[in-house]
Amino acid sequence: MVSTDPSPAPSIGTASPVADEIATFALADLAGDPGWRRPVIVERELLILTTRGHGDAELDFHLLPCRPGTLLRVRPGQVLRCAGPQFDATVVAWDPEALRGFDVDLTTAATWRQLAGEDEDAVISEVSQLAVDCRRHPDGPTTRVLLRHQLAVLLLRLALAHADRSPSRPEDETFHRFRREVEHGYPYTRRVEDYAVELGCSVRTLTRACLAVTGRSAKQVIDERVALQAGRLLATTDQPIAEIGRRLGFSEPTNFGRFFTREVGVSPGAFRAARDQPAVGRVVRPRPPAEPTGANGGRFRPGTPGESANGGHATRPGPPAAGPGVTGRA
């Protein structure tokens, strides 16, 4: 969530003054404007379940195909656009307080998943019931308890399904700890040595864990997280490019420009200039569900939907040849 930008982009999934900590609504209600002219910042935890039609969702500059049974996990701070959606979806939104007291690991759910079989039936049933109860019952202590338990059951079911597909490995815990530290520290330092000191391990240990989980070095993981945040700010705000660089720890605009161009393949100015053009014709196909992805196993492939802030490793924004949603360089 971006709160210090003097001219922030529209944000989505925010609570109205009378909204509960858990809510359900239609995909169209997420749009910053009717045409989704630009990506918009997500401020709440979201699950998006496609119920009818086919189309593409652009999440953190990657296109994800959606059809009935597709489930998207969107986290606060990510940017989303569904320009001209040809599909309908039910959105479940919640605030972190909704799960207080429940042992639910929010980092386990995959960003994209095509449900099938018993998993699809169970998730559709639970999302549908949650939506019915959100509409049917007036706000009150009993309703809130009911909705909190329903949401916890839904997320636990998804966590179990993900765990079945992605067995844990010894390197995962080191990588998860490193990733959490990067989430806090990337605006201030890009030195692997600083994170190693904070975590009480060696640079070699961090690099070995990152290579095992993502196929990239620890330094690449940090730089990709910085580049991702830069892309988010460039695409969703009108903040000066130099100021974005300063916020991310670059004292000189030229240094930021060189860094971003190296990581993404285009300059910050070119990336921003293309933000009003949604990505077209270049769909990023997720891996088959049976293959481990993200932080729980399997080599990360550039251009596949990774798990960025608040869950999984960072994905680098792609050079916006047809808008800031095309795949990044290999």
mmCIF file with all atom_site columns, N, CA and C in Angstrom, residues 165-212:
data_model
loop_
_atom_site.group_PDB
_atom_site.id
_atom_site.type_symbol
_atom_site.label_atom_id
_atom_site.label_alt_id
_atom_site.label_comp_id
_atom_site.label_asym_id
_atom_site.label_entity_id
_atom_site.label_seq_id
_atom_site.pdbx_PDB_ins_code
_atom_site.Cartn_x
_atom_site.Cartn_y
_atom_site.Cartn_z
_atom_site.occupancy
_atom_site.B_iso_or_equiv
_atom_site.pdbx_formal_charge
_atom_site.auth_seq_id
_atom_site.auth_comp_id
_atom_site.auth_asym_id
_atom_site.auth_atom_id
_atom_site.pdbx_PDB_model_num
ATOM 1   N N  . ARG A 1 165 ? 1.105  -30.333 -2.866 1.00 0.00 ? 165 ARG A N  1
ATOM 2   C CA . ARG A 1 165 ? 1.789  -30.231 -4.142 1.00 0.00 ? 165 ARG A CA 1
ATOM 3   C C  . ARG A 1 165 ? 3.254  -29.826 -3.996 1.00 0.00 ? 165 ARG A C  1
ATOM 4   N N  . SER A 1 166 ? 3.587  -29.150 -2.913 1.00 0.00 ? 166 SER A N  1
ATOM 5   C CA . SER A 1 166 ? 4.923  -28.571 -2.790 1.00 0.00 ? 166 SER A CA 1
ATOM 6   C C  . SER A 1 166 ? 5.566  -28.976 -1.473 1.00 0.00 ? 166 SER A C  1
ATOM 7   N N  . PRO A 1 167 ? 6.173  -30.144 -1.398 1.00 0.00 ? 167 PRO A N  1
ATOM 8   C CA . PRO A 1 167 ? 6.814  -30.563 -0.156 1.00 0.00 ? 167 PRO A CA 1
ATOM 9   C C  . PRO A 1 167 ? 7.951  -29.623 0.228  1.00 0.00 ? 167 PRO A C  1
ATOM 10  N N  . SER A 1 168 ? 8.094  -29.419 1.515  1.00 0.00 ? 168 SER A N  1
ATOM 11  C CA . SER A 1 168 ? 9.109  -28.500 2.011  1.00 0.00 ? 168 SER A CA 1
ATOM 12  C C  . SER A 1 168 ? 10.499 -29.109 1.875  1.00 0.00 ? 168 SER A C  1
ATOM 13  N N  . ARG A 1 169 ? 11.499 -28.230 1.737  1.00 0.00 ? 169 ARG A N  1
ATOM 14  C CA . ARG A 1 169 ? 12.894 -28.656 1.663  1.00 0.00 ? 169 ARG A CA 1
ATOM 15  C C  . ARG A 1 169 ? 13.697 -27.888 2.701  1.00 0.00 ? 169 ARG A C  1
ATOM 16  N N  . PRO A 1 170 ? 14.894 -28.360 3.049  1.00 0.00 ? 170 PRO A N  1
ATOM 17  C CA . PRO A 1 170 ? 15.674 -27.681 4.096  1.00 0.00 ? 170 PRO A CA 1
ATOM 18  C C  . PRO A 1 170 ? 15.964 -26.227 3.772  1.00 0.00 ? 170 PRO A C  1
ATOM 19  N N  . GLU A 1 171 ? 16.152 -25.890 2.495  1.00 0.00 ? 171 GLU A N  1
ATOM 20  C CA . GLU A 1 171 ? 16.497 -24.515 2.132  1.00 0.00 ? 171 GLU A CA 1
ATOM 21  C C  . GLU A 1 171 ? 15.315 -23.557 2.257  1.00 0.00 ? 171 GLU A C  1
ATOM 22  N N  . ASP A 1 172 ? 14.096 -24.111 2.311  1.00 0.00 ? 172 ASP A N  1
ATOM 23  C CA . ASP A 1 172 ? 12.920 -23.243 2.287  1.00 0.00 ? 172 ASP A CA 1
ATOM 24  C C  . ASP A 1 172 ? 12.862 -22.297 3.485  1.00 0.00 ? 172 ASP A C  1
ATOM 25  N N  . GLU A 1 173 ? 13.153 -22.808 4.686  1.00 0.00 ? 173 GLU A N  1
ATOM 26  C CA . GLU A 1 173 ? 13.038 -21.974 5.870  1.00 0.00 ? 173 GLU A CA 1
ATOM 27  C C  . GLU A 1 173 ? 14.026 -20.812 5.819  1.00 0.00 ? 173 GLU A C  1
ATOM 28  N N  . THR A 1 174 ? 15.267 -21.089 5.381  1.00 0.00 ? 174 THR A N  1
ATOM 29  C CA . THR A 1 174 ? 16.241 -20.000 5.247  1.00 0.00 ? 174 THR A CA 1
ATOM 30  C C  . THR A 1 174 ? 15.759 -18.968 4.244  1.00 0.00 ? 174 THR A C  1
ATOM 31  N N  . PHE A 1 175 ? 15.221 -19.442 3.116  1.00 0.00 ? 175 PHE A N  1
ATOM 32  C CA . PHE A 1 175 ? 14.734 -18.511 2.107  1.00 0.00 ? 175 PHE A CA 1
ATOM 33  C C  . PHE A 1 175 ? 13.551 -17.702 2.621  1.00 0.00 ? 175 PHE A C  1
ATOM 34  N N  . HIS A 1 176 ? 12.620 -18.339 3.329  1.00 0.00 ? 176 HIS A N  1
ATOM 35  C CA . HIS A 1 176 ? 11.471 -17.610 3.866  1.00 0.00 ? 176 HIS A CA 1
ATOM 36  C C  . HIS A 1 176 ? 11.911 -16.514 4.825  1.00 0.00 ? 176 HIS A C  1
ATOM 37  N N  . ARG A 1 177 ? 12.869 -16.813 5.685  1.00 0.00 ? 177 ARG A N  1
ATOM 38  C CA . ARG A 1 177 ? 13.367 -15.807 6.625  1.00 0.00 ? 177 ARG A CA 1
ATOM 39  C C  . ARG A 1 177 ? 14.035 -14.664 5.872  1.00 0.00 ? 177 ARG A C  1
ATOM 40  N N  . PHE A 1 178 ? 14.824 -15.009 4.874  1.00 0.00 ? 178 PHE A N  1
ATOM 41  C CA . PHE A 1 178 ? 15.487 -13.992 4.059  1.00 0.00 ? 178 PHE A CA 1
ATOM 42  C C  . PHE A 1 178 ? 14.465 -13.115 3.341  1.00 0.00 ? 178 PHE A C  1
ATOM 43  N N  . ARG A 1 179 ? 13.459 -13.740 2.767  1.00 0.00 ? 179 ARG A N  1
ATOM 44  C CA . ARG A 1 179 ? 12.434 -13.001 2.045  1.00 0.00 ? 179 ARG A CA 1
ATOM 45  C C  . ARG A 1 179 ? 11.705 -12.015 2.965  1.00 0.00 ? 179 ARG A C  1
ATOM 46  N N  . ARG A 1 180 ? 11.406 -12.455 4.185  1.00 0.00 ? 180 ARG A N  1
ATOM 47  C CA . ARG A 1 180 ? 10.732 -11.561 5.123  1.00 0.00 ? 180 ARG A CA 1
ATOM 48  C C  . ARG A 1 180 ? 11.612 -10.360 5.458  1.00 0.00 ? 180 ARG A C  1
ATOM 49  N N  . GLU A 1 181 ? 12.912 -10.595 5.642  1.00 0.00 ? 181 GLU A N  1
ATOM 50  C CA . GLU A 1 181 ? 13.811 -9.488  5.920  1.00 0.00 ? 181 GLU A CA 1
ATOM 51  C C  . GLU A 1 181 ? 13.914 -8.538  4.719  1.00 0.00 ? 181 GLU A C  1
ATOM 52  N N  . VAL A 1 182 ? 13.928 -9.094  3.521  1.00 0.00 ? 182 VAL A N  1
ATOM 53  C CA . VAL A 1 182 ? 13.986 -8.251  2.319  1.00 0.00 ? 182 VAL A CA 1
ATOM 54  C C  . VAL A 1 182 ? 12.751 -7.368  2.229  1.00 0.00 ? 182 VAL A C  1
ATOM 55  N N  . GLU A 1 183 ? 11.590 -7.898  2.597  1.00 0.00 ? 183 GLU A N  1
ATOM 56  C CA . GLU A 1 183 ? 10.362 -7.103  2.548  1.00 0.00 ? 183 GLU A CA 1
ATOM 57  C C  . GLU A 1 183 ? 10.462 -5.859  3.430  1.00 0.00 ? 183 GLU A C  1
ATOM 58  N N  . HIS A 1 184 ? 11.135 -5.984  4.540  1.00 0.00 ? 184 HIS A N  1
ATOM 59  C CA . HIS A 1 184 ? 11.301 -4.842  5.433  1.00 0.00 ? 184 HIS A CA 1
ATOM 60  C C  . HIS A 1 184 ? 12.466 -3.949  5.013  1.00 0.00 ? 184 HIS A C  1
ATOM 61  N N  . GLY A 1 185 ? 13.511 -4.561  4.444  1.00 0.00 ? 185 GLY A N  1
ATOM 62  C CA . GLY A 1 185 ? 14.748 -3.825  4.273  1.00 0.00 ? 185 GLY A CA 1
ATOM 63  C C  . GLY A 1 185 ? 15.083 -3.341  2.884  1.00 0.00 ? 185 GLY A C  1
ATOM 64  N N  . TYR A 1 186 ? 14.330 -3.747  1.857  1.00 0.00 ? 186 TYR A N  1
ATOM 65  C CA . TYR A 1 186 ? 14.756 -3.412  0.498  1.00 0.00 ? 186 TYR A CA 1
ATOM 66  C C  . TYR A 1 186 ? 14.823 -1.914  0.205  1.00 0.00 ? 186 TYR A C  1
ATOM 67  N N  . PRO A 1 187 ? 14.018 -1.042  0.858  1.00 0.00 ? 187 PRO A N  1
ATOM 68  C CA . PRO A 1 187 ? 14.192 0.384   0.568  1.00 0.00 ? 187 PRO A CA 1
ATOM 69  C C  . PRO A 1 187 ? 15.484 0.968   1.137  1.00 0.00 ? 187 PRO A C  1
ATOM 70  N N  . TYR A 1 188 ? 16.142 0.234   2.026  1.00 0.00 ? 188 TYR A N  1
ATOM 71  C CA . TYR A 1 188 ? 17.283 0.782   2.745  1.00 0.00 ? 188 TYR A CA 1
ATOM 72  C C  . TYR A 1 188 ? 18.617 0.155   2.354  1.00 0.00 ? 188 TYR A C  1
ATOM 73  N N  . THR A 1 189 ? 18.613 -1.114  1.982  1.00 0.00 ? 189 THR A N  1
ATOM 74  C CA . THR A 1 189 ? 19.873 -1.758  1.622  1.00 0.00 ? 189 THR A CA 1
ATOM 75  C C  . THR A 1 189 ? 19.630 -2.859  0.605  1.00 0.00 ? 189 THR A C  1
ATOM 76  N N  . ARG A 1 190 ? 20.596 -2.978  -0.313 1.00 0.00 ? 190 ARG A N  1
ATOM 77  C CA . ARG A 1 190 ? 20.572 -4.069  -1.279 1.00 0.00 ? 190 ARG A CA 1
ATOM 78  C C  . ARG A 1 190 ? 21.796 -4.969  -1.086 1.00 0.00 ? 190 ARG A C  1
ATOM 79  N N  . ARG A 1 191 ? 22.480 -4.828  0.039  1.00 0.00 ? 191 ARG A N  1
ATOM 80  C CA . ARG A 1 191 ? 23.671 -5.623  0.319  1.00 0.00 ? 191 ARG A CA 1
ATOM 81  C C  . ARG A 1 191 ? 23.282 -6.942  0.985  1.00 0.00 ? 191 ARG A C  1
ATOM 82  N N  . VAL A 1 192 ? 23.686 -8.047  0.390  1.00 0.00 ? 192 VAL A N  1
ATOM 83  C CA . VAL A 1 192 ? 23.394 -9.356  0.955  1.00 0.00 ? 192 VAL A CA 1
ATOM 84  C C  . VAL A 1 192 ? 24.034 -9.488  2.332  1.00 0.00 ? 192 VAL A C  1
ATOM 85  N N  . GLU A 1 193 ? 25.204 -8.857  2.491  1.00 0.00 ? 193 GLU A N  1
ATOM 86  C CA . GLU A 1 193 ? 25.915 -8.944  3.780  1.00 0.00 ? 193 GLU A CA 1
ATOM 87  C C  . GLU A 1 193 ? 25.055 -8.410  4.924  1.00 0.00 ? 193 GLU A C  1
ATOM 88  N N  . ASP A 1 194 ? 24.306 -7.351  4.693  1.00 0.00 ? 194 ASP A N  1
ATOM 89  C CA . ASP A 1 194 ? 23.464 -6.784  5.745  1.00 0.00 ? 194 ASP A CA 1
ATOM 90  C C  . ASP A 1 194 ? 22.380 -7.764  6.181  1.00 0.00 ? 194 ASP A C  1
ATOM 91  N N  . TYR A 1 195 ? 21.795 -8.460  5.218  1.00 0.00 ? 195 TYR A N  1
ATOM 92  C CA . TYR A 1 195 ? 20.755 -9.434  5.553  1.00 0.00 ? 195 TYR A CA 1
ATOM 93  C C  . TYR A 1 195 ? 21.351 -10.658 6.243  1.00 0.00 ? 195 TYR A C  1
ATOM 94  N N  . ALA A 1 196 ? 22.544 -11.050 5.837  1.00 0.00 ? 196 ALA A N  1
ATOM 95  C CA . ALA A 1 196 ? 23.196 -12.191 6.478  1.00 0.00 ? 196 ALA A CA 1
ATOM 96  C C  . ALA A 1 196 ? 23.453 -11.901 7.955  1.00 0.00 ? 196 ALA A C  1
ATOM 97  N N  . VAL A 1 197 ? 23.925 -10.686 8.263  1.00 0.00 ? 197 VAL A N  1
ATOM 98  C CA . VAL A 1 197 ? 24.160 -10.305 9.653  1.00 0.00 ? 197 VAL A CA 1
ATOM 99  C C  . VAL A 1 197 ? 22.849 -10.330 10.426 1.00 0.00 ? 197 VAL A C  1
ATOM 100 N N  . GLU A 1 198 ? 21.792 -9.791  9.844  1.00 0.00 ? 198 GLU A N  1
ATOM 101 C CA . GLU A 1 198 ? 20.499 -9.732  10.519 1.00 0.00 ? 198 GLU A CA 1
ATOM 102 C C  . GLU A 1 198 ? 19.963 -11.128 10.818 1.00 0.00 ? 198 GLU A C  1
ATOM 103 N N  . LEU A 1 199 ? 20.209 -12.067 9.914  1.00 0.00 ? 199 LEU A N  1
ATOM 104 C CA . LEU A 1 199 ? 19.684 -13.424 10.075 1.00 0.00 ? 199 LEU A CA 1
ATOM 105 C C  . LEU A 1 199 ? 20.649 -14.367 10.778 1.00 0.00 ? 199 LEU A C  1
ATOM 106 N N  . GLY A 1 200 ? 21.871 -13.893 11.038 1.00 0.00 ? 200 GLY A N  1
ATOM 107 C CA . GLY A 1 200 ? 22.838 -14.720 11.745 1.00 0.00 ? 200 GLY A CA 1
ATOM 108 C C  . GLY A 1 200 ? 23.350 -15.886 10.932 1.00 0.00 ? 200 GLY A C  1
ATOM 109 N N  . CYS A 1 201 ? 23.561 -15.667 9.633  1.00 0.00 ? 201 CYS A N  1
ATOM 110 C CA . CYS A 1 201 ? 24.094 -16.728 8.786  1.00 0.00 ? 201 CYS A CA 1
ATOM 111 C C  . CYS A 1 201 ? 25.080 -16.114 7.800  1.00 0.00 ? 201 CYS A C  1
ATOM 112 N N  . SER A 1 202 ? 25.629 -16.915 6.928  1.00 0.00 ? 202 SER A N  1
ATOM 113 C CA . SER A 1 202 ? 26.617 -16.424 5.977  1.00 0.00 ? 202 SER A CA 1
ATOM 114 C C  . SER A 1 202 ? 25.959 -16.023 4.664  1.00 0.00 ? 202 SER A C  1
ATOM 115 N N  . VAL A 1 203 ? 26.671 -15.201 3.903  1.00 0.00 ? 203 VAL A N  1
ATOM 116 C CA . VAL A 1 203 ? 26.212 -14.843 2.565  1.00 0.00 ? 203 VAL A CA 1
ATOM 117 C C  . VAL A 1 203 ? 26.075 -16.098 1.712  1.00 0.00 ? 203 VAL A C  1
ATOM 118 N N  . ARG A 1 204 ? 27.009 -17.004 1.873  1.00 0.00 ? 204 ARG A N  1
ATOM 119 C CA . ARG A 1 204 ? 26.965 -18.248 1.095  1.00 0.00 ? 204 ARG A CA 1
ATOM 120 C C  . ARG A 1 204 ? 25.694 -19.042 1.382  1.00 0.00 ? 204 ARG A C  1
ATOM 121 N N  . THR A 1 205 ? 25.294 -19.079 2.660  1.00 0.00 ? 205 THR A N  1
ATOM 122 C CA . THR A 1 205 ? 24.083 -19.811 3.033  1.00 0.00 ? 205 THR A CA 1
ATOM 123 C C  . THR A 1 205 ? 22.853 -19.192 2.383  1.00 0.00 ? 205 THR A C  1
ATOM 124 N N  . LEU A 1 206 ? 22.773 -17.867 2.403  1.00 0.00 ? 206 LEU A N  1
ATOM 125 C CA . LEU A 1 206 ? 21.633 -17.193 1.778  1.00 0.00 ? 206 LEU A CA 1
ATOM 126 C C  . LEU A 1 206 ? 21.608 -17.437 0.273  1.00 0.00 ? 206 LEU A C  1
ATOM 127 N N  . THR A 1 207 ? 22.757 -17.325 -0.349 1.00 0.00 ? 207 THR A N  1
ATOM 128 C CA . THR A 1 207 ? 22.817 -17.527 -1.798 1.00 0.00 ? 207 THR A CA 1
ATOM 129 C C  . THR A 1 207 ? 22.440 -18.953 -2.167 1.00 0.00 ? 207 THR A C  1
ATOM 130 N N  . ARG A 1 208 ? 22.923 -19.916 -1.387 1.00 0.00 ? 208 ARG A N  1
ATOM 131 C CA . ARG A 1 208 ? 22.603 -21.318 -1.666 1.00 0.00 ? 208 ARG A CA 1
ATOM 132 C C  . ARG A 1 208 ? 21.097 -21.566 -1.536 1.00 0.00 ? 208 ARG A C  1
ATOM 133 N N  . ALA A 1 209 ? 20.472 -20.976 -0.506 1.00 0.00 ? 209 ALA A N  1
ATOM 134 C CA . ALA A 1 209 ? 19.025 -21.156 -0.324 1.00 0.00 ? 209 ALA A CA 1
ATOM 135 C C  . ALA A 1 209 ? 18.242 -20.511 -1.458 1.00 0.00 ? 209 ALA A C  1
ATOM 136 N N  . CYS A 1 210 ? 18.641 -19.315 -1.858 1.00 0.00 ? 210 CYS A N  1
ATOM 137 C CA . CYS A 1 210 ? 17.934 -18.619 -2.936 1.00 0.00 ? 210 CYS A CA 1
ATOM 138 C C  . CYS A 1 210 ? 18.071 -19.363 -4.258 1.00 0.00 ? 210 CYS A C  1
ATOM 139 N N  . LEU A 1 211 ? 19.267 -19.888 -4.527 1.00 0.00 ? 211 LEU A N  1
ATOM 140 C CA . LEU A 1 211 ? 19.461 -20.645 -5.758 1.00 0.00 ? 211 LEU A CA 1
ATOM 141 C C  . LEU A 1 211 ? 18.604 -21.909 -5.760 1.00 0.00 ? 211 LEU A C  1
ATOM 142 N N  . ALA A 1 212 ? 18.495 -22.547 -4.611 1.00 0.00 ? 212 ALA A N  1
ATOM 143 C CA . ALA A 1 212 ? 17.716 -23.780 -4.530 1.00 0.00 ? 212 ALA A CA 1
ATOM 144 C C  . ALA A 1 212 ? 16.229 -23.524 -4.734 1.00 0.00 ? 212 ALA A C  1
#
